[in-house]
Coordinates of C-alpha atoms (C1' of nucleotides) in Angstrom, one line a residue:
Chain C
X1 CA -1.6 33.4 20.0
X2 CA -1.1 32.5 16.4
X3 CA 1.7 34.2 14.4
X4 CA 0.5 37.2 12.4
X5 CA 1.1 38.1 8.8
X6 CA 4.0 40.3 10.0
X7 CA 5.6 37.4 11.9
X8 CA 5.4 35.2 8.7
X9 CA 7.0 38.0 6.7
X10 CA 9.7 38.5 9.2
X11 CA 10.6 34.8 9.2
X12 CA 10.5 34.7 5.4
X13 CA 12.9 37.6 5.2
X14 CA 15.2 36.7 8.1
X15 CA 15.6 32.9 7.5
X16 CA 15.0 32.5 3.8
X17 CA 15.7 36.0 2.4
X18 CA 12.3 36.2 0.7
X19 CA 10.9 39.7 0.7
X20 CA 7.8 39.2 -1.5
X21 CA 5.0 36.7 -1.6
X22 CA 2.5 35.9 -4.2
X23 CA -1.0 36.6 -2.8
X24 CA -2.0 33.0 -2.5
X25 CA 1.1 32.1 -0.7
X26 CA 0.5 34.3 2.2
X27 CA -3.1 33.3 2.4
X28 CA -2.2 29.7 2.6
X29 CA 0.4 30.3 5.2
X30 CA -2.0 32.3 7.4
X31 CA -4.6 29.5 7.2
X32 CA -2.0 27.0 8.3
X33 CA -0.7 29.0 11.2
X34 CA -4.3 29.6 12.3
X35 CA -4.8 25.8 12.5
X36 CA -6.8 25.3 9.3
X37 CA -6.2 22.5 6.8
X38 CA -5.1 23.8 3.4
X39 CA -4.9 22.3 -0.1
X40 CA -2.6 24.5 -2.1
X41 CA -2.5 24.0 -5.9
X42 CA 0.4 26.0 -7.3
X43 CA 1.2 25.1 -10.9
X44 CA 4.8 25.9 -11.5
X45 CA 6.4 24.9 -8.2
X46 CA 7.7 28.4 -7.8
X47 CA 7.3 29.2 -4.1
X48 CA 5.3 26.1 -3.3
X49 CA 7.6 25.0 -0.6
X50 CA 7.6 28.4 1.0
X51 CA 4.0 27.7 1.9
X52 CA 5.0 25.2 4.6
X53 CA 8.6 26.3 5.3
X54 CA 7.8 29.7 6.5
X55 CA 4.9 28.7 8.8
X56 CA 7.0 25.8 10.1
X57 CA 9.9 28.1 11.0
X58 CA 7.5 30.6 12.6
X59 CA 5.5 28.1 14.7
X60 CA 6.9 26.3 17.8
X61 CA 7.5 22.6 17.3
X62 CA 8.5 20.4 14.4
X63 CA 6.8 20.0 11.0
X64 CA 6.4 16.5 9.6
X65 CA 6.7 16.5 5.9
X66 CA 5.6 13.6 3.8
X67 CA 7.1 13.6 0.4
X68 CA 7.2 10.8 -2.3
X69 CA 10.8 10.8 -3.4
X70 CA 13.9 10.6 -1.2
X71 CA 15.8 12.7 -3.7
X72 CA 13.2 15.4 -3.3
X73 CA 13.4 15.2 0.4
X74 CA 17.1 15.7 0.3
X75 CA 16.9 18.7 -2.0
X76 CA 14.4 20.4 0.4
X77 CA 16.4 19.5 3.4
X78 CA 19.6 20.9 1.9
X79 CA 17.8 24.1 1.0
X80 CA 16.4 24.6 4.5
X81 CA 19.7 23.8 6.3
X82 CA 21.6 26.1 4.0
X83 CA 19.1 28.9 4.5
X84 CA 19.0 28.4 8.3
X85 CA 22.8 28.0 8.5
X86 CA 22.3 25.0 10.8
X87 CA 20.8 21.5 10.7
X88 CA 17.1 22.1 11.1
X89 CA 15.8 19.4 8.8
X90 CA 16.3 15.6 8.7
X91 CA 15.5 13.0 6.1
X92 CA 14.4 9.7 7.6
X93 CA 14.3 6.5 5.5
X94 CA 15.5 2.9 5.5
X95 CA 18.9 3.8 4.1
X96 CA 19.8 6.0 7.1
X97 CA 21.8 4.4 9.9
X98 CA 20.2 4.1 13.4
X99 CA 22.5 6.7 14.7
X100 CA 21.1 9.3 12.3
X101 CA 17.6 8.4 13.3
X102 CA 18.5 8.8 17.0
X103 CA 20.1 12.2 16.3
X104 CA 17.0 13.3 14.4
X105 CA 14.6 12.3 17.2
X106 CA 16.8 13.9 19.8
X107 CA 16.9 17.2 17.8
X108 CA 13.2 17.1 17.3
X109 CA 12.6 16.6 21.1
X110 CA 14.6 19.7 22.0
X111 CA 13.1 22.9 23.1
X112 CA 12.8 25.5 20.4
X113 CA 16.2 27.0 19.8
X114 CA 19.2 26.7 17.4
X115 CA 19.6 23.0 17.8
X116 CA 15.9 22.1 17.4
X117 CA 14.8 20.0 14.4
X118 CA 12.1 22.1 12.7
X119 CA 11.4 19.6 9.9
X120 CA 11.3 15.8 9.6
X121 CA 11.0 14.4 6.0
X122 CA 9.6 11.0 5.6
X123 CA 8.0 8.8 2.8
X124 CA 4.6 7.5 3.4
X125 CA 6.1 4.0 4.0
X126 CA 7.9 5.3 7.1
X127 CA 4.9 7.2 8.3
X128 CA 2.9 4.0 8.2
X129 CA 5.2 2.1 10.6
X130 CA 3.7 1.8 14.0
X131 CA 6.9 2.6 15.9
X132 CA 7.5 5.7 13.8
X133 CA 3.9 6.8 14.3
X134 CA 4.4 6.5 18.1
X135 CA 7.5 8.5 18.0
X136 CA 5.8 11.2 16.0
X137 CA 2.9 11.3 18.3
X138 CA 5.2 12.0 21.2
X139 CA 6.7 15.1 19.5
X140 CA 5.4 18.6 19.6
X141 CA 4.3 18.7 15.9
X142 CA 3.6 22.1 14.3
X143 CA 2.2 21.0 10.9
X144 CA 1.7 17.9 8.9
X145 CA 2.7 18.6 5.3
X146 CA 1.8 16.4 2.4
X147 CA 4.0 17.4 -0.5
X148 CA 3.2 16.3 -4.1
X149 CA -0.2 15.4 -2.7
X150 CA -1.6 14.2 -6.1
X151 CA 0.5 11.1 -5.4
X152 CA -2.2 10.1 -2.9
X153 CA -4.7 9.7 -5.6
X154 CA -2.4 8.7 -8.5
X155 CA -0.2 6.2 -6.6
X156 CA -2.0 5.2 -3.4
X157 CA -4.3 2.7 -4.9
X158 CA -1.8 0.1 -5.9
X159 CA 1.6 1.5 -6.6
X160 CA 2.3 2.9 -3.2
X161 CA -0.6 1.8 -1.0
X162 CA 0.9 3.4 2.2
X163 CA -0.4 6.7 0.8
X164 CA -3.8 5.5 1.8
X165 CA -2.8 5.1 5.4
X166 CA -1.8 8.7 5.8
X167 CA -5.3 9.4 7.2
X168 CA -4.2 7.6 10.3
X169 CA -1.2 9.9 10.7
X170 CA -3.6 12.9 10.2
X171 CA -5.8 11.6 13.0
X172 CA -3.0 10.6 15.3
X173 CA -1.2 14.0 15.1
X174 CA -4.4 16.1 15.0
X175 CA -2.5 19.1 13.6
X176 CA -3.1 21.3 10.6
X177 CA -2.6 19.5 7.3
X178 CA -1.0 21.3 4.4
X179 CA -1.4 19.4 1.1
X180 CA 0.7 20.8 -1.8
X181 CA 0.6 19.9 -5.4
X182 CA 1.3 21.4 -8.8
X183 CA -1.8 20.0 -10.5
X184 CA -5.1 18.7 -9.4
X185 CA -8.4 18.8 -11.3
X186 CA -11.3 19.3 -8.9
X187 CA -12.0 15.5 -8.5
X188 CA -8.3 14.9 -7.6
X189 CA -8.5 17.7 -5.0
X190 CA -11.6 16.1 -3.6
X191 CA -9.9 12.7 -3.4
X192 CA -6.9 14.1 -1.7
X193 CA -9.0 15.8 0.9
X194 CA -11.1 12.6 1.4
X195 CA -8.2 10.1 1.5
X196 CA -6.2 12.2 3.9
X197 CA -9.2 12.8 6.1
X198 CA -8.7 16.6 5.9
X199 CA -11.2 18.8 7.8
X200 CA -13.0 21.3 5.6
X201 CA -9.7 22.3 4.0
X202 CA -9.2 25.8 2.6
X203 CA -8.5 25.4 -1.1
X204 CA -6.0 27.8 -2.6
X205 CA -5.2 27.7 -6.3
X206 CA -3.0 30.2 -8.0
X207 CA -4.5 29.7 -11.4
X208 CA -3.4 27.3 -14.1
X209 CA -2.8 29.5 -17.1
X210 CA 0.7 29.5 -18.5
X211 CA 0.4 32.0 -21.3
X212 CA 4.0 31.5 -22.7
X213 CA 3.4 27.8 -23.5
X214 CA 2.4 27.4 -27.2
X215 CA 0.0 24.4 -27.4
X216 CA -0.3 22.2 -30.4
X217 CA -0.9 18.6 -31.4
X218 CA -1.0 16.4 -34.5
X219 CA -2.7 13.1 -35.2
X220 CA -1.1 10.2 -37.2
X221 CA -2.4 7.0 -38.7
X222 CA 1.0 5.5 -39.1
X223 CA 3.5 4.8 -36.3
X224 CA 6.4 5.4 -38.5
X225 CA 5.1 8.8 -39.7
X226 CA 4.7 9.8 -36.0
X227 CA 8.3 8.7 -35.2
X228 CA 9.7 10.7 -38.1
X229 CA 7.8 13.8 -37.1
X230 CA 8.9 13.6 -33.5
X231 CA 12.6 13.3 -34.5
X232 CA 12.4 16.0 -37.1
X233 CA 10.7 18.4 -34.6
X234 CA 13.1 17.6 -31.8
X235 CA 15.9 18.4 -34.1
X236 CA 14.5 21.7 -35.2
X237 CA 13.2 23.3 -32.0
X238 CA 15.3 25.4 -29.7
X239 CA 16.9 23.4 -26.9
X240 CA 16.9 22.4 -24.1
X241 CA 13.8 20.3 -24.3
X242 CA 12.1 17.2 -23.1
X243 CA 10.6 14.3 -25.1
X244 CA 8.1 12.2 -23.2
X245 CA 7.4 8.6 -24.3
X246 CA 5.5 5.7 -22.9
X247 CA 8.1 3.0 -22.5
X248 CA 11.8 2.5 -21.5
X249 CA 12.6 1.0 -24.9
X250 CA 11.3 4.1 -26.7
X251 CA 13.5 6.4 -24.6
X252 CA 16.6 4.5 -25.8
X253 CA 15.5 4.4 -29.4
X254 CA 14.6 8.1 -29.7
X255 CA 17.7 9.1 -27.8
X256 CA 19.9 7.0 -30.0
X257 CA 18.3 8.4 -33.2
X258 CA 18.8 12.0 -31.9
X259 CA 22.4 11.3 -31.0
X260 CA 23.0 10.0 -34.5
X261 CA 21.8 13.3 -35.9
X262 CA 24.4 15.0 -33.8
X263 CA 22.2 16.2 -30.9
X264 CA 23.2 16.0 -27.3
X265 CA 20.4 13.7 -26.2
X266 CA 20.1 11.0 -23.5
X267 CA 17.5 8.5 -22.3
X268 CA 16.0 8.6 -18.8
X269 CA 13.9 5.9 -17.2
X270 CA 13.7 4.1 -13.9
X271 CA 15.7 1.1 -15.3
X272 CA 18.9 3.1 -15.5
X273 CA 21.4 3.2 -12.7
X274 CA 21.0 5.7 -9.9
X275 CA 24.3 7.1 -11.1
X276 CA 23.2 7.6 -14.7
X277 CA 20.0 9.1 -13.6
X278 CA 21.7 11.6 -11.4
X279 CA 24.3 12.4 -14.0
X280 CA 21.7 13.0 -16.7
X281 CA 19.7 15.2 -14.5
X282 CA 22.8 17.3 -13.6
X283 CA 23.9 17.5 -17.2
X284 CA 20.5 18.7 -18.2
X285 CA 20.5 21.4 -15.5
X286 CA 23.9 22.5 -16.6
X287 CA 22.9 22.6 -20.3
X288 CA 25.3 19.9 -21.1
X289 CA 22.6 17.5 -22.3
X290 CA 20.1 19.3 -24.5
X291 CA 17.3 16.8 -24.9
X292 CA 16.2 14.2 -22.4
X293 CA 14.0 11.5 -23.7
X294 CA 12.1 10.1 -20.7
X295 CA 9.3 8.1 -19.3
X296 CA 7.3 9.5 -16.4
X297 CA 10.3 8.8 -14.2
X298 CA 11.7 12.2 -15.2
X299 CA 9.6 14.7 -13.5
X300 CA 9.0 15.6 -9.9
X301 CA 11.7 17.8 -8.5
X302 CA 13.0 19.0 -11.9
X303 CA 13.1 22.8 -11.7
X304 CA 14.9 24.2 -14.7
X305 CA 13.8 27.6 -15.9
X306 CA 14.8 27.5 -19.6
X307 CA 13.2 24.3 -21.0
X308 CA 12.2 25.4 -24.5
X309 CA 10.0 22.5 -25.5
X310 CA 8.1 19.6 -24.1
X311 CA 7.2 17.2 -26.9
X312 CA 5.1 14.1 -26.2
X313 CA 5.7 11.2 -28.6
X314 CA 3.0 9.2 -26.7
X315 CA -0.2 10.4 -25.1
X316 CA -0.2 10.4 -21.3
X317 CA -2.8 8.8 -19.1
X318 CA -4.7 11.9 -18.1
X319 CA -4.8 15.6 -18.6
X320 CA -3.5 15.9 -15.0
X321 CA -0.3 14.1 -16.0
X322 CA -0.1 16.0 -19.2
X323 CA -0.4 19.3 -17.5
X324 CA 2.2 18.4 -15.0
X325 CA 4.6 17.3 -17.7
X326 CA 4.2 20.3 -19.9
X327 CA 4.5 22.5 -16.8
X328 CA 8.2 21.7 -16.8
X329 CA 8.6 23.9 -19.9
X330 CA 9.0 27.6 -20.0
X331 CA 9.2 28.4 -16.3
X332 CA 11.3 31.5 -17.2
X333 CA 8.2 32.9 -18.9
X334 CA 9.8 32.8 -22.4
X335 CA 7.9 31.3 -25.3
X336 CA 8.0 27.5 -25.2
X337 CA 6.7 24.9 -27.6
X338 CA 4.3 22.2 -26.2
X339 CA 3.5 19.5 -28.7
X340 CA 1.5 16.3 -28.5
X341 CA 2.0 13.6 -31.2
X342 CA -1.0 11.4 -31.1
X343 CA -2.2 8.1 -32.5
X344 CA -5.4 6.6 -31.2
X345 CA -3.6 3.2 -30.8
X346 CA -1.3 4.8 -28.2
X347 CA -4.2 4.9 -25.8
X348 CA -3.9 1.1 -25.6
X349 CA -0.8 1.1 -23.4
X350 CA -2.4 3.5 -21.0
X351 CA -5.5 1.3 -20.7
X352 CA -3.2 -1.6 -20.1
X353 CA -1.5 0.1 -17.2
X354 CA -4.8 1.1 -15.6
X355 CA -6.5 -2.2 -16.2
X356 CA -5.2 -4.4 -13.3
X357 CA -8.1 -6.1 -11.6
X358 CA -7.6 -7.4 -8.1
X359 CA -7.2 -11.0 -7.3
X360 CA -10.6 -12.4 -6.1
X361 CA -9.0 -15.4 -4.3
X362 CA -6.6 -13.2 -2.4
X363 CA -9.3 -10.8 -1.5
X364 CA -11.4 -13.6 0.0
X365 CA -8.5 -15.1 1.9
X366 CA -7.6 -11.7 3.4
X367 CA -11.2 -10.9 4.3
X368 CA -11.7 -14.3 6.0
X369 CA -8.4 -13.7 7.9
X370 CA -9.7 -10.4 9.3
X371 CA -13.1 -11.8 10.1
X372 CA -11.6 -14.7 12.0
X373 CA -10.4 -12.2 14.6
X374 CA -13.0 -11.1 17.1
X375 CA -10.8 -8.2 18.3
X376 CA -9.3 -5.6 15.9
X377 CA -6.1 -7.0 14.4
X378 CA -3.1 -4.9 13.6
X379 CA -1.7 -4.9 10.1
X380 CA 1.5 -6.5 11.1
X381 CA -0.3 -9.5 12.7
X382 CA -2.4 -10.1 9.6
X383 CA 0.6 -9.9 7.3
X384 CA 2.3 -12.6 9.3
X385 CA -0.7 -14.9 9.0
X386 CA -1.0 -14.6 5.3
X387 CA 1.3 -15.6 2.5
X388 CA 0.9 -12.5 0.4
X389 CA 3.6 -10.1 -0.8
X390 CA 3.5 -6.9 1.3
X391 CA 2.5 -4.6 -1.5
X392 CA -0.4 -6.7 -2.7
X393 CA -1.4 -7.1 0.9
X394 CA -1.7 -3.4 1.5
X395 CA -3.5 -2.7 -1.7
X396 CA -6.0 -5.5 -1.1
X397 CA -6.6 -4.4 2.5
X398 CA -7.1 -0.9 1.3
X399 CA -9.7 -2.1 -1.2
X400 CA -11.6 -3.9 1.4
X401 CA -11.5 -0.9 3.7
X402 CA -12.6 1.5 1.0
X403 CA -15.4 -0.6 -0.1
X404 CA -16.7 -0.7 3.4
X405 CA -16.2 -4.4 4.4
X406 CA -13.3 -3.8 6.8
X407 CA -13.0 -0.9 9.2
X408 CA -9.8 0.6 10.4
X409 CA -9.2 2.0 13.9
X410 CA -6.1 2.8 15.9
X411 CA -5.8 -0.7 17.3
X412 CA -6.3 -2.5 14.0
X413 CA -8.7 -3.8 11.4
X414 CA -12.1 -5.5 11.9
X415 CA -14.6 -7.0 9.6
X416 CA -17.9 -5.2 9.5
X417 CA -20.4 -7.4 11.3
X418 CA -22.9 -9.3 9.2
X419 CA -20.7 -9.1 6.0
X420 CA -19.7 -12.4 4.4
X421 CA -16.6 -13.1 2.4
X422 CA -18.7 -13.3 -0.8
X423 CA -20.3 -9.9 -0.3
X424 CA -17.0 -8.4 0.7
X425 CA -15.2 -9.6 -2.4
X426 CA -18.1 -8.4 -4.6
X427 CA -18.0 -4.9 -3.0
X428 CA -14.2 -4.7 -3.4
X429 CA -14.4 -5.7 -7.1
X430 CA -17.2 -3.2 -7.8
X431 CA -15.2 -0.5 -6.0
X432 CA -12.1 -1.3 -8.1
X433 CA -14.1 -1.4 -11.3
X434 CA -15.6 1.9 -10.5
X435 CA -12.1 3.3 -10.1
X436 CA -11.0 1.9 -13.4
X437 CA -14.0 3.4 -15.1
X438 CA -13.1 6.8 -13.7
X439 CA -9.5 6.2 -14.9
X440 CA -10.8 5.3 -18.3
X441 CA -12.9 8.5 -18.4
X442 CA -9.8 10.6 -17.5
X443 CA -7.9 8.9 -20.4
X444 CA -10.9 9.8 -22.6
X445 CA -10.5 13.4 -21.6
X446 CA -6.9 13.2 -22.7
X447 CA -8.0 11.8 -26.0
X448 CA -10.5 14.7 -26.3
X449 CA -7.7 17.2 -25.8
X450 CA -5.7 15.5 -28.5
X451 CA -8.6 15.6 -31.0
X452 CA -10.2 19.0 -30.1
X453 CA -10.5 21.5 -32.9
X454 CA -11.2 24.3 -30.4
X455 CA -8.9 26.3 -28.2
X456 CA -6.5 24.0 -26.3
X457 CA -5.9 26.4 -23.5
X458 CA -9.6 26.8 -22.9
X459 CA -9.8 23.0 -22.8
X460 CA -7.1 22.7 -20.2
X461 CA -8.4 25.6 -18.0
X462 CA -11.9 24.2 -18.1
X463 CA -10.5 20.8 -17.1
X464 CA -9.1 22.3 -14.0
X465 CA -12.3 24.1 -13.3
X466 CA -11.4 27.5 -14.5
X467 CA -13.3 29.7 -16.9
X468 CA -11.4 30.9 -20.0
X469 CA -12.0 33.0 -23.1
X470 CA -13.1 31.1 -26.2
X471 CA -9.8 31.8 -27.9
X472 CA -6.3 32.2 -26.5
X473 CA -4.7 33.0 -29.8
X474 CA -1.6 31.0 -28.9
X475 CA -2.5 27.4 -29.8
X476 CA -2.6 25.6 -33.1
X477 CA -6.4 25.7 -33.3
X478 CA -6.7 29.3 -32.5
X479 CA -4.1 30.1 -35.1
X480 CA -5.9 28.0 -37.7
X481 CA -9.2 29.6 -36.9
X482 CA -7.6 33.1 -37.2
X483 CA -6.0 32.2 -40.5
X484 CA -9.4 31.1 -41.8
X485 CA -11.2 34.0 -40.3
X486 CA -13.4 31.8 -38.0
X487 CA -14.4 32.2 -34.4
X488 CA -14.0 29.3 -32.0
X489 CA -16.1 28.5 -29.0
X490 CA -19.8 28.0 -28.6
X491 CA -21.7 30.0 -31.2
X492 CA -24.3 32.5 -30.4
X493 CA -26.6 30.7 -32.8
X494 CA -26.2 27.3 -31.0
X495 CA -28.7 26.4 -28.3
X496 CA -25.7 27.3 -26.2
X497 CA -25.3 26.3 -22.6
X498 CA -28.3 25.2 -20.6
X499 CA -26.3 24.9 -17.3
X500 CA -23.5 27.3 -16.3
X501 CA -19.9 26.0 -16.1
X502 CA -19.0 24.5 -12.7
X503 CA -22.7 24.2 -11.8
X504 CA -24.1 21.0 -10.3
X505 CA -26.4 18.7 -12.3
X506 CA -28.0 15.3 -11.7
X507 CA -28.2 12.4 -14.1
X508 CA -30.5 9.5 -13.5
X509 CA -27.8 6.8 -13.8
X510 CA -24.6 8.7 -12.9
X511 CA -25.9 10.8 -10.1
X512 CA -24.4 14.1 -9.1
X513 CA -22.0 15.9 -11.4
X514 CA -20.3 19.2 -12.2
X515 CA -20.5 20.9 -15.6
X516 CA -16.9 21.2 -16.9
X517 CA -17.0 22.5 -20.4
X518 CA -19.0 23.0 -23.6
X519 CA -17.5 22.1 -27.0
X520 CA -18.8 21.3 -30.5
X521 CA -22.4 21.1 -29.3
X522 CA -21.5 18.7 -26.5
X523 CA -21.3 19.2 -22.8
X524 CA -18.7 17.5 -20.5
X525 CA -19.8 16.7 -17.0
X526 CA -17.7 15.2 -14.3
X527 CA -19.7 12.8 -12.2
X528 CA -18.5 11.9 -8.7
X529 CA -19.0 8.2 -9.2
X530 CA -18.7 7.7 -13.0
X531 CA -15.9 10.2 -14.0
X532 CA -16.1 12.4 -17.1
X533 CA -19.0 12.0 -19.5
X534 CA -19.5 13.9 -22.7
X535 CA -23.1 14.3 -23.8
X536 CA -24.8 16.0 -26.8
X537 CA -26.4 19.2 -25.7
X538 CA -29.4 18.6 -28.0
X539 CA -30.1 15.2 -26.4
X540 CA -29.6 16.6 -22.9
X541 CA -32.3 19.2 -23.6
X542 CA -34.6 16.9 -25.6
X543 CA -34.6 14.0 -23.1
X544 CA -34.0 16.0 -20.0
X545 CA -30.9 13.9 -19.2
X546 CA -29.5 16.5 -16.8
X547 CA -31.4 18.3 -14.1
X548 CA -30.6 20.9 -11.5
X549 CA -30.2 19.1 -8.2
Chain A
dC1 C1' -4.8 -2.8 -25.9
dG2 C1' -1.1 -3.0 -29.4
dG3 C1' 3.5 -4.1 -31.0
dG4 C1' 7.4 -7.1 -31.6
dT5 C1' 9.4 -11.6 -32.0
dC6 C1' 9.4 -16.4 -32.8
dG7 C1' 8.4 -20.5 -35.0
dC8 C1' 5.8 -23.0 -38.1
dA9 C1' 3.4 -24.1 -42.4
dC10 C1' 3.7 -23.4 -47.0
dA11 C1' 6.2 -25.2 -50.6
dT12 C1' 10.3 -26.4 -53.6
dA13 C1' 13.7 -20.8 -53.1
dA14 C1' 14.0 -17.7 -50.3
dG15 C1' 10.7 -15.5 -48.4
dT16 C1' 5.7 -14.6 -46.8
dG17 C1' 1.9 -14.9 -43.9
dC18 C1' -0.2 -16.3 -39.7
dG19 C1' -1.0 -17.4 -35.0
dA20 C1' 0.9 -17.9 -30.4
dC21 C1' 3.2 -15.6 -27.0
dC22 C1' 5.2 -12.1 -24.3
dC23 C1' 5.8 -7.4 -22.8
dG24 C1' 4.9 -2.8 -21.2
dG25 C1' 5.3 2.8 -15.8
dT26 C1' 6.1 5.3 -11.6
dG27 C1' 9.6 4.2 -5.8
dC28 C1' 9.7 2.8 -1.5
dA29 C1' 11.9 -1.0 1.5
dT30 C1' 14.1 -5.3 2.0
dT31 C1' 16.8 -9.2 1.1
dA32 C1' 20.4 -11.9 -0.6
dT33 C1' 24.9 -11.8 -2.8
dT34 C1' 29.4 -9.9 -4.3

DNA sequence: CGGGTCGCACATAAGTGCGACCCGGTGCATTATT
């Protein structure tokens, strides 16, 4: 008999002291305790962890939580153990001594009761180890939780390829999967579900609008003009605030310049010592540092209510990233300035980061090695045979698998019969190129946000698949239009919108897509295999470029 | 893709202009040294 709504509420109150839920939270919890897979998109992070913590404490067994950062795992563990008044959660990683691992497994193996481990936190790298997988399979697992699930799509493909192996864990445990993230546009959600092998997941989204964020942007021709504007703005706005830049060097430069004008600023990036990073984070939380100038390294796990501005000195790689970064502002609901400083040239570094093409030779070598085996070969065995560094190895193997030349089963990898090395390499390269095209189209959407003359909030909401009024009245474009007595949005007089928002359409070359937005007599469609494309509405109608499926 | 730095040619004093070259983000785990 599954726990009821009342059981969940009782646990929430007794263990965590939470008396109220937001509507979506309870809905997500109920789905999970009833055995359904859930993708939960909750923008601000407020109450996101409750969605798995309450069901896990209510259900018998132990929840396995996959989370990208050890620091994040520690925070969650401490919060749980403190609320429960006992050690109910363990963080497992390579830095923990064997004795701690043993203790965690022993506690997880106990019958339900005060000494029982109710949560095990692991990174995807640990979950991918065969011995860990076996131990997990032997446990009575209640839920499999994938926290910050957008990392599957954003990092899995080459940065942390073990994310792409989580589908094996999903299959091996065969328990409800709860995927949590703060942002995910529809295609990112679809990719999460697909990569994790989720079974018709229930999608729960709490809505993306953050009405207290004031949105604005400015475009520059000259790099020095932009730099001056960023410094001047950061010096004038109410603190605390965040300045996001593209490179480590820039964090140092901007932070130094701000310090020189007497501001309490510091630079944050992954090249700084763990000690410095920790200190800056703490000082920022305590309002001892007012402005953190950071790369994308400063982000997940930062939960500070009173951030008064989020200024981007460089454009991010996608609207998904942008939304996540600006979402760290104004969590207290007070007015917060969100500003994007943009130069078209800044798109270059994002292209560079996304541009890595796989090594053909290594692909061929790896495929031949798999093919040589007549029986499925486990990853560890392959790795030993080949002289490839482990990270490259995983990402290349993933590419071969995703492009269909290699199949994965519980006992290892096999080459698809009848496929030659040449074909396999070609398929992998094409797959990888398609991915890069989609990445490019996501960057292109970010450029459109930077350059739009229409309501920015509507642009963001449409991007995440939500409808929105033509004008929000709280962004630079709406304010300009109001001052000039204009109306934004598609005009009545225009040929308007031949296909409704969020409806499906077909294009002869790009295949199936979803209508995302209309703007300036263009329509933006998200194609499953080609990414975002923006077309002239006039041409679409004239040439019949889009059809109902 | 774009920006910064370095060295060279130019040419006759100290600098300019140009091309070649290198570099750039996120974290896990692991390994070799202090």
